[in-house]
Structures are given as C-alpha cells and as structure tokens.
Short mmCIF file of C-alpha atoms in Angstrom, two decimals:
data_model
loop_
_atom_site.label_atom_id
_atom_site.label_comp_id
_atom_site.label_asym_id
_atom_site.label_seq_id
_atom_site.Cartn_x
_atom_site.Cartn_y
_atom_site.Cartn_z
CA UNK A 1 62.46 107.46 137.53
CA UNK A 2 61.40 106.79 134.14
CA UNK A 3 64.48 107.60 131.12
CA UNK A 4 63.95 110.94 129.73
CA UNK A 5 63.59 111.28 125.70
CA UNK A 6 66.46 112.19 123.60
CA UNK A 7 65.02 115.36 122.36
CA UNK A 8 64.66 116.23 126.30
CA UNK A 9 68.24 115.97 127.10
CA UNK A 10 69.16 117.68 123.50
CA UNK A 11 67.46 120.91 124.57
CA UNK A 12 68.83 120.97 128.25
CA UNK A 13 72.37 120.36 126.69
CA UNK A 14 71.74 123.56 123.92
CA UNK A 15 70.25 125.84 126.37
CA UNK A 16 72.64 125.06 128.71
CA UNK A 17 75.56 125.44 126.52
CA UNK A 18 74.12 128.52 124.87
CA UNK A 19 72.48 130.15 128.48
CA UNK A 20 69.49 131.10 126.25
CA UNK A 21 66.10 129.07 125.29
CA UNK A 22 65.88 131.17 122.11
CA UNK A 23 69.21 130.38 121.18
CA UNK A 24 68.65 126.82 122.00
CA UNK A 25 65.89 126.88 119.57
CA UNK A 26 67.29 128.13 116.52
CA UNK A 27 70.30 125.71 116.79
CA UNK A 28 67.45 122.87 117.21
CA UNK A 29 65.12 124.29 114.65
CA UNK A 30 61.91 124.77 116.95
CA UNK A 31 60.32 127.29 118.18
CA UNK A 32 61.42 128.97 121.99
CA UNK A 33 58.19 127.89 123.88
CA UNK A 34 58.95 123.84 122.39
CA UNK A 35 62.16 124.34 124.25
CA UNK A 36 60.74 125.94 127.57
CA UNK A 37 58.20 122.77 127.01
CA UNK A 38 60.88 120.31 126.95
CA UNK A 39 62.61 121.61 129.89
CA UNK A 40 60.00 121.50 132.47
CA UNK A 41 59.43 118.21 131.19
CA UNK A 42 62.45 117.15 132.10
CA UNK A 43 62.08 119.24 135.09
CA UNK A 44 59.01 117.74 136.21
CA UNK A 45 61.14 113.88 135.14
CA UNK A 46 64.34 114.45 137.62
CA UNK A 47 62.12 116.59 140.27
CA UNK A 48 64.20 119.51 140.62
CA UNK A 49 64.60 122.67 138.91
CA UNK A 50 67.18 122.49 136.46
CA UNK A 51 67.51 126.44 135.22
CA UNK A 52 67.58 129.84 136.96
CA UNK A 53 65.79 132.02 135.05
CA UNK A 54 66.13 135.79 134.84
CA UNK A 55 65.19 137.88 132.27
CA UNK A 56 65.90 136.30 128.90
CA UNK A 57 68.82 134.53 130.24
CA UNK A 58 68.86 131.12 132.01
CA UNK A 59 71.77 129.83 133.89
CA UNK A 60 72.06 126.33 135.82
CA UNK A 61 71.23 125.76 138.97
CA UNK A 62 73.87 123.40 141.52
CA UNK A 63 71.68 120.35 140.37
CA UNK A 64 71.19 121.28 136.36
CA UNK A 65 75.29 121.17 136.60
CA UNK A 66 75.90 117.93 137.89
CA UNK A 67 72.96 116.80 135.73
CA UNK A 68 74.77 117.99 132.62
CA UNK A 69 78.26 116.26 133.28
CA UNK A 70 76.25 113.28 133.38
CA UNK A 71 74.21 113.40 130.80
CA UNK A 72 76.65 115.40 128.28
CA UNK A 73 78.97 112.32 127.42
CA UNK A 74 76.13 110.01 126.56
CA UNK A 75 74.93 112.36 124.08
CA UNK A 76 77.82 112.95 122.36
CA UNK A 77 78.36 109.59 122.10
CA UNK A 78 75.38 109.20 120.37
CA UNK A 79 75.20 112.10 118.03
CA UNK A 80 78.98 110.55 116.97
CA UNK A 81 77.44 106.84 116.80
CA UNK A 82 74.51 108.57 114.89
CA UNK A 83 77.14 110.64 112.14
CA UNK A 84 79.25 107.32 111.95
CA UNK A 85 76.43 105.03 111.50
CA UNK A 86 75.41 107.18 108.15
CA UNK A 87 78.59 107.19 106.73
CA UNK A 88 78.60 103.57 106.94
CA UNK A 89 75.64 103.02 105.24
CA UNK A 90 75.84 105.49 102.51
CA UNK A 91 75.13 104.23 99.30
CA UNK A 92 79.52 104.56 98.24
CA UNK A 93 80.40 102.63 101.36
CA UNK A 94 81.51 99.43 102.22
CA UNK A 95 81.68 98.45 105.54
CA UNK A 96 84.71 95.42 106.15
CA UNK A 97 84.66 92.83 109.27
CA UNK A 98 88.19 91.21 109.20
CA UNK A 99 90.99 90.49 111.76
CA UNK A 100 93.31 92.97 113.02
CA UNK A 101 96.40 91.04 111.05
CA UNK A 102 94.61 91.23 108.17
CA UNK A 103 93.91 94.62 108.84
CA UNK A 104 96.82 96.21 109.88
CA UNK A 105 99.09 94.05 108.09
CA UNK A 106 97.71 93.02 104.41
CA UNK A 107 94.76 95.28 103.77
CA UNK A 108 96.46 98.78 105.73
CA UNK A 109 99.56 99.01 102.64
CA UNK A 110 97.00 98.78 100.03
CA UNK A 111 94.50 100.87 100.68
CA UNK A 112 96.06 104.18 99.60
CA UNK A 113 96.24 102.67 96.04
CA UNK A 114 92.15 102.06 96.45
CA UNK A 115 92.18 105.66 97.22
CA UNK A 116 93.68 106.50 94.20
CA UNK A 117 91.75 104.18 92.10
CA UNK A 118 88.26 104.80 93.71
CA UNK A 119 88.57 108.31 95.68
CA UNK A 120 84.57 107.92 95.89
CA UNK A 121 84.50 104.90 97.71
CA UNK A 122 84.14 105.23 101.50
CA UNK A 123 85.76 102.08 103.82
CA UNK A 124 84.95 101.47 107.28
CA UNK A 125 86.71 98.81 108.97
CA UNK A 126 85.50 96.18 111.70
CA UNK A 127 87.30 94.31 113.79
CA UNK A 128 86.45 90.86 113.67
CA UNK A 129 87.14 88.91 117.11
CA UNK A 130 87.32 85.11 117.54
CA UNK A 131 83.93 83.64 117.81
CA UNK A 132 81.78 86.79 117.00
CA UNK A 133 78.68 85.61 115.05
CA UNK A 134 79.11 86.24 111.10
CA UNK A 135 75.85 88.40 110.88
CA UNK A 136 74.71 89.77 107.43
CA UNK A 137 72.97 93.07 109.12
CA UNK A 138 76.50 94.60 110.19
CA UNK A 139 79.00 94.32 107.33
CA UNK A 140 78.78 94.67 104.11
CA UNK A 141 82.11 91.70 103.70
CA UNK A 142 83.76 89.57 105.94
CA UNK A 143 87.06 88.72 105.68
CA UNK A 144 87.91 85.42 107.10
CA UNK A 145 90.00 82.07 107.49
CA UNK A 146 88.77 78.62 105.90
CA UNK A 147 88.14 77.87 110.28
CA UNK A 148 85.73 80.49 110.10
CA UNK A 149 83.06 79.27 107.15
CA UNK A 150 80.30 77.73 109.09
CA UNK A 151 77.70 79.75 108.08
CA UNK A 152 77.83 81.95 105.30
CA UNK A 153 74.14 80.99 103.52
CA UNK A 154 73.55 84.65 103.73
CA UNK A 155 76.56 85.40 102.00
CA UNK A 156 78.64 84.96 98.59
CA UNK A 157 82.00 83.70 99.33
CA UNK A 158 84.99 83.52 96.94
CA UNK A 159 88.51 82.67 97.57
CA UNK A 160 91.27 85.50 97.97
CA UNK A 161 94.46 83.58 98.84
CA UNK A 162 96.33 80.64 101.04
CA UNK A 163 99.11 81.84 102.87
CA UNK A 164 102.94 80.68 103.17
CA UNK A 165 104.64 80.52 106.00
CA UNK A 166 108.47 81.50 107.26
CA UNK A 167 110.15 82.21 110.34
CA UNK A 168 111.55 86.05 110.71
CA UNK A 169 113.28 87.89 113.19
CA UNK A 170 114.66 91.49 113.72
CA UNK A 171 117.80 92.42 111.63
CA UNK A 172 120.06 93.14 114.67
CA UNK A 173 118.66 89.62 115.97
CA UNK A 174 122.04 87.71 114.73
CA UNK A 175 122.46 84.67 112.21
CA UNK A 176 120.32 81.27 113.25
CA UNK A 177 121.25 77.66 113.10
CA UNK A 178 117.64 76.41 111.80
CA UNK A 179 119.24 72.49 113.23
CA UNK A 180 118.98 74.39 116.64
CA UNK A 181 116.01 76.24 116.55
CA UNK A 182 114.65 75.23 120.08
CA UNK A 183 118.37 77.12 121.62
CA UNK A 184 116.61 80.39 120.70
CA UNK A 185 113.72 82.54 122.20
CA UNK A 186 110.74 81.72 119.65
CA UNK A 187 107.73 83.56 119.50
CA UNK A 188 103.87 81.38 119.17
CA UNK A 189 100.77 83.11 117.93
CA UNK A 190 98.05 80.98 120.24
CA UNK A 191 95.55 81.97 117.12
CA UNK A 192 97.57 79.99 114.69
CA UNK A 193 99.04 77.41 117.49
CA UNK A 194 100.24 74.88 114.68
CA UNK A 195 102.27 76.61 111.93
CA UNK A 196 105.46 75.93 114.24
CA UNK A 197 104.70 72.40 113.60
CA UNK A 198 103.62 72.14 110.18
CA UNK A 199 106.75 74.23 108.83
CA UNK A 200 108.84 72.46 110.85
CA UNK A 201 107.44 69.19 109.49
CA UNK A 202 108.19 70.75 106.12
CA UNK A 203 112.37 71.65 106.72
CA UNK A 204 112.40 68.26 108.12
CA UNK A 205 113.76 69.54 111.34
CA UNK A 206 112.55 68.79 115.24
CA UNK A 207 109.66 70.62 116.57
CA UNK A 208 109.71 73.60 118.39
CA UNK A 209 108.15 72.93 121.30
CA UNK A 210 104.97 74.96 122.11
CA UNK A 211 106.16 76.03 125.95
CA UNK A 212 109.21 76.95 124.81
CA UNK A 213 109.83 81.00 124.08
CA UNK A 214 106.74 83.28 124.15
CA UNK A 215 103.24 83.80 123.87
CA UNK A 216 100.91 86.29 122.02
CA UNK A 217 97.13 85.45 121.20
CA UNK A 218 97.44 87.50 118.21
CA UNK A 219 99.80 87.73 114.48
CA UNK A 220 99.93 91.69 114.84
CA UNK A 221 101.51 91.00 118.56
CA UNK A 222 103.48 88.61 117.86
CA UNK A 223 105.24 90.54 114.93
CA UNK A 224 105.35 93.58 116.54
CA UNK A 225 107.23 91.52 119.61
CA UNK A 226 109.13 90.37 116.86
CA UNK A 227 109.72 93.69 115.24
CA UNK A 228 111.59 94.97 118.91
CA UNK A 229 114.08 92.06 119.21
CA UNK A 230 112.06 89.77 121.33
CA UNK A 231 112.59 86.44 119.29
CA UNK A 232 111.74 84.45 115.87
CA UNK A 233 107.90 84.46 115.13
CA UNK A 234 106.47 81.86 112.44
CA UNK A 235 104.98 84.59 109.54
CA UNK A 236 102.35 84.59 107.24
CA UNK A 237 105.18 85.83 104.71
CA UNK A 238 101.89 88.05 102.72
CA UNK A 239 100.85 89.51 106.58
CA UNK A 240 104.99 90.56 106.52
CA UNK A 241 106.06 91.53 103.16
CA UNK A 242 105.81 95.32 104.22
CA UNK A 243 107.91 94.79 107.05
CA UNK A 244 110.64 92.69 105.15
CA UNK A 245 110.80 95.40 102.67
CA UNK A 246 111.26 98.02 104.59
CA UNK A 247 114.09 96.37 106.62
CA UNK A 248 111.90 95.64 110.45
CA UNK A 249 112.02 91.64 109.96
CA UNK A 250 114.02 89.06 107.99
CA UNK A 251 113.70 86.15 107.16
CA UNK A 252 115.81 83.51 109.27
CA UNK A 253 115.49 80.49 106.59
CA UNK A 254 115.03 80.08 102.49
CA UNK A 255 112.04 77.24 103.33
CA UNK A 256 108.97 78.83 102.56
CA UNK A 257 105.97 76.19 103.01
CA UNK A 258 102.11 76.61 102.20
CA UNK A 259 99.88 77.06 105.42
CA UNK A 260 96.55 75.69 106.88
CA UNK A 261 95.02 79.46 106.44
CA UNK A 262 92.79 79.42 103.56
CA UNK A 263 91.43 82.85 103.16
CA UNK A 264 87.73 83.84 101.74
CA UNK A 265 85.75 86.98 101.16
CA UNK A 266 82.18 86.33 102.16
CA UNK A 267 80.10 89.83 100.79
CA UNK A 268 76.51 89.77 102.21
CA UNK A 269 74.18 88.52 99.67
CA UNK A 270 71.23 91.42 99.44
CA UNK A 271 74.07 93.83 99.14
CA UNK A 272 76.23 92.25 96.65
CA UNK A 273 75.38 94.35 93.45
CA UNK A 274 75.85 97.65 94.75
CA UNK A 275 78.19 99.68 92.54
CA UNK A 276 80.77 100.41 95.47
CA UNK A 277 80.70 96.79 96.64
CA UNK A 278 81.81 95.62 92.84
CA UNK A 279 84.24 98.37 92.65
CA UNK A 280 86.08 96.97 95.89
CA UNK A 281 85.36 93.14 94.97
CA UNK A 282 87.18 93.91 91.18
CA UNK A 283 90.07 95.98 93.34
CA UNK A 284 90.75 92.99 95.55
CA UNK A 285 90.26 90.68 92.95
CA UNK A 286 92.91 92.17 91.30
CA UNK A 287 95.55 92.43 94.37
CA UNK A 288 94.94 88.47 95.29
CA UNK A 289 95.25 87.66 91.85
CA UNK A 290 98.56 88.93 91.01
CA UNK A 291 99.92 88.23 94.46
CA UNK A 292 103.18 87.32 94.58
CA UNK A 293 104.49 84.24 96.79
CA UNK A 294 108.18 85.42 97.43
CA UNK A 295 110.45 82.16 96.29
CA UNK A 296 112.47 80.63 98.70
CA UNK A 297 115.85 82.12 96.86
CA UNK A 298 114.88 85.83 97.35
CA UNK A 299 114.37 85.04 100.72
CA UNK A 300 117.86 83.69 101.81
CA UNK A 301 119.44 85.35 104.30
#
C-alpha cells in the first residue's frame, strides 16, 4: 500500500475530530467537496470505508478508529517538528550545538542575563553527542572542545576559554587527606578520562587509579553523583562555580591546575553576519572575557 499524502491524513484527522466535512474545511481553509475528495482518496488508499455518513454528520466507522490512533501521533509530531523548525530558523534565532555540561552547567546560569540584555533574541539548544558530524546545515554555532576541531572549514572559530580543574565533593562529605586520596570513593568522567592524572601530576601526589571509585560517561553525571554524596569528582571549576556558590559542592583542595579542555566557538560561516548571531557572539564575548579563574586561596577549604 502506497503512503498516503500529508494533506490526506490532515483532513481525516479534522473531520474526524470535528464529525463534520464542512467543519473540517473551514479549519483547513478549502472548500467541503476538497475534503470529501481527500477522504475517498484515502478511502480508496487503505481499502475500507473510513466514515459513516448520515446527513451532514460523519462519524467513524470500527476501522476509521483504529486508523486514527495510528495515524494521529505521527501528525502531531510533525505539525510540532514543523512549528519548532520555524522558530529555529527565524531571522532573531540562533540555534546552539554544544554538550550537555556545557549546557546545563556554564551556558544554563547565564542565559537569563541574555534575556535581559537581548529579550528579542530567540535560543534553541542542541545537544551535541560524541562523534556527531559538525555539519554547517543544522546549527547556527557549535560549541566544542580543542578534541573536537577537525573540520570546521565551513565555519569561523574563535577561542572562548581553557578550563581549570579541582576536585569537589558534597559539604556533608567530611574533611580529605589529599596524601590519601586513593582511601576514598572517587568519581571518573570516562569523557575527560585524564584530568585525574594531570591534576594529580600537578599537587605532586600519587595517581588515582582509574578502576578505583566510580564511573559516569558524562561531567553533568558525574557532578550530579557528586552533588548526592556519592564521592570526589575532578571539576571543571567554570562547569561548577554555580554549584560551589550555592553551597551543593566544595572544593576538597586549594590546587587549582589548568586543563587539556581548550574550548572554541565555531559559528557557521554563511550565517555569521546576521544581526542576532553578532548580538550573541558580542554577549559571549563578553562573559569569556571577564571570566574569572577562582585563585587557589578562595578555594581553601
């Protein structure tokens, strides 16, 4: 059986919601016999009658009911993908592709002040997953790590910030003996597998080894695991300043040390001068450049 055309499926769902063909109609802006048209064309498509007509009214038949809680999800679906799709691509939009850390845990605290500053700009966010193909036909920016620039011809990248690193823990997590580090449950982030070692390089104390304590493929898991008690996570102290504020994590040691993570903006090239692009690119430009790198004394314990 061949796929029926939206427009098919649009005026079974109407009439069907409405129980009228005229009804149907006006909602779709055509005229009644378009609609009648369009359902015995789909008719004629599944085989079976869909409507029982009588009079003016039309009601569904067994079939034209389990045809519509099969069809009805789909369509919604895409009349939502259809509304989202516009708003992402209206001309005070830009659409982001960047990691759920950076997400959630850096971009997230700031936006209300872009709010404030640019009320007419309109943000989507993207996830960005490990390994997903940096294409210049879905964002209008990607946010990403210095591991992540292999191909950015289509795009115009510029340097936001390199992040420090510090291990934190819960308050009610008790006092740590940094010397004995390996005695306590420690927390790895498999996506940044080596900032154990190079900040323990740093203190000039032993490694912690990497099967010792737990596992979580992502930052925002491993500081929400973190955040509940579970153990000390290395942090990306910029990805945790909220959370140190506010009292959820603290920092077990003064020794703050610079990390491997070198992050980058890459904004897609044909789409670079559009006024809400520049509006975002001067507001983060502004929020990397004054960032503040706490100093190992305010972070003492």
């Amino acid at each position: 059986m061949h796929l029926p055309q939206l427009h098919l499926l649009r005026s079974f769902s109407e009439a069907a919601r409405l129980g009228s063909f005229s009804q149907a109609a006006e909602i779709l802006n055509v005229t009644q016999s378009a609609v009648s048209q369009q359902i015995r064309q789909l008719e004629q498509l599944v085989g079976t009658p869909l409507f029982q007509r009588v009079g003016r009214q039309v009601t569904l038949t067994d079939f034209g009911r389990v045809y519509l809680d099969l069809v009805r999800g789909p369509i919604a679906a895409l009349e939502e993908g259809h509304t989202a799709l516009r708003a992402m691509t209206g001309r005070n939009s830009v659409v982001l592709r960047l990691s759920r850390s950076f997400a959630l845990n850096w971009l997230m605290p700031r936006m209300p002040e872009l709010a404030r500053r640019h009320p007419d700009i309109s943000v989507t966010s993207l996830y960005l997953n490990p390994g997903d193909a940096l294409d210049a036909n879905i964002s209008d920016a990607v946010v990403l790590s210095s591991t992540r620039q292999s191909d950015l011809s289509d795009f115009i990248s510029e340097p936001l910030f390199v992040t420090t690193l510090c291990p934190v823990a819960a308050p009610q997590f008790g006092d740590v003996d940094i010397e004995r580090l390996s005695t306590y449950p420690i927390i790895h982030t498999l996506r940044r597998y080596n900032d154990w070692k190079v900040w323990c390089e740093a203190a000039g104390i032993p490694p912690v080894p990497l099967d010792h304590g737990w596992s979580f493929e992502s930052s925002s898991m491993s500081y929400a695991a973190a955040e509940h008690g579970l153990g000390i996570v290395m942090a990306e102290i910029e990805f945790v300043a909220e959370a140190i504020a506010q009292g959820r994590l603290r920092p077990v040691s003064p020794i703050v040390v610079g990390s491997e993570h070198h992050f980058h903006i890459a904004y897609t090239r044909n789409r670079f001068g559009r006024p809400a692009i520049q509006k975002f690119r001067n507001w983060l430009s502004e929020h990397t450049r004054t960032l503040d790198h706490p100093p190992a004394s305010s972070l003492r314990t």
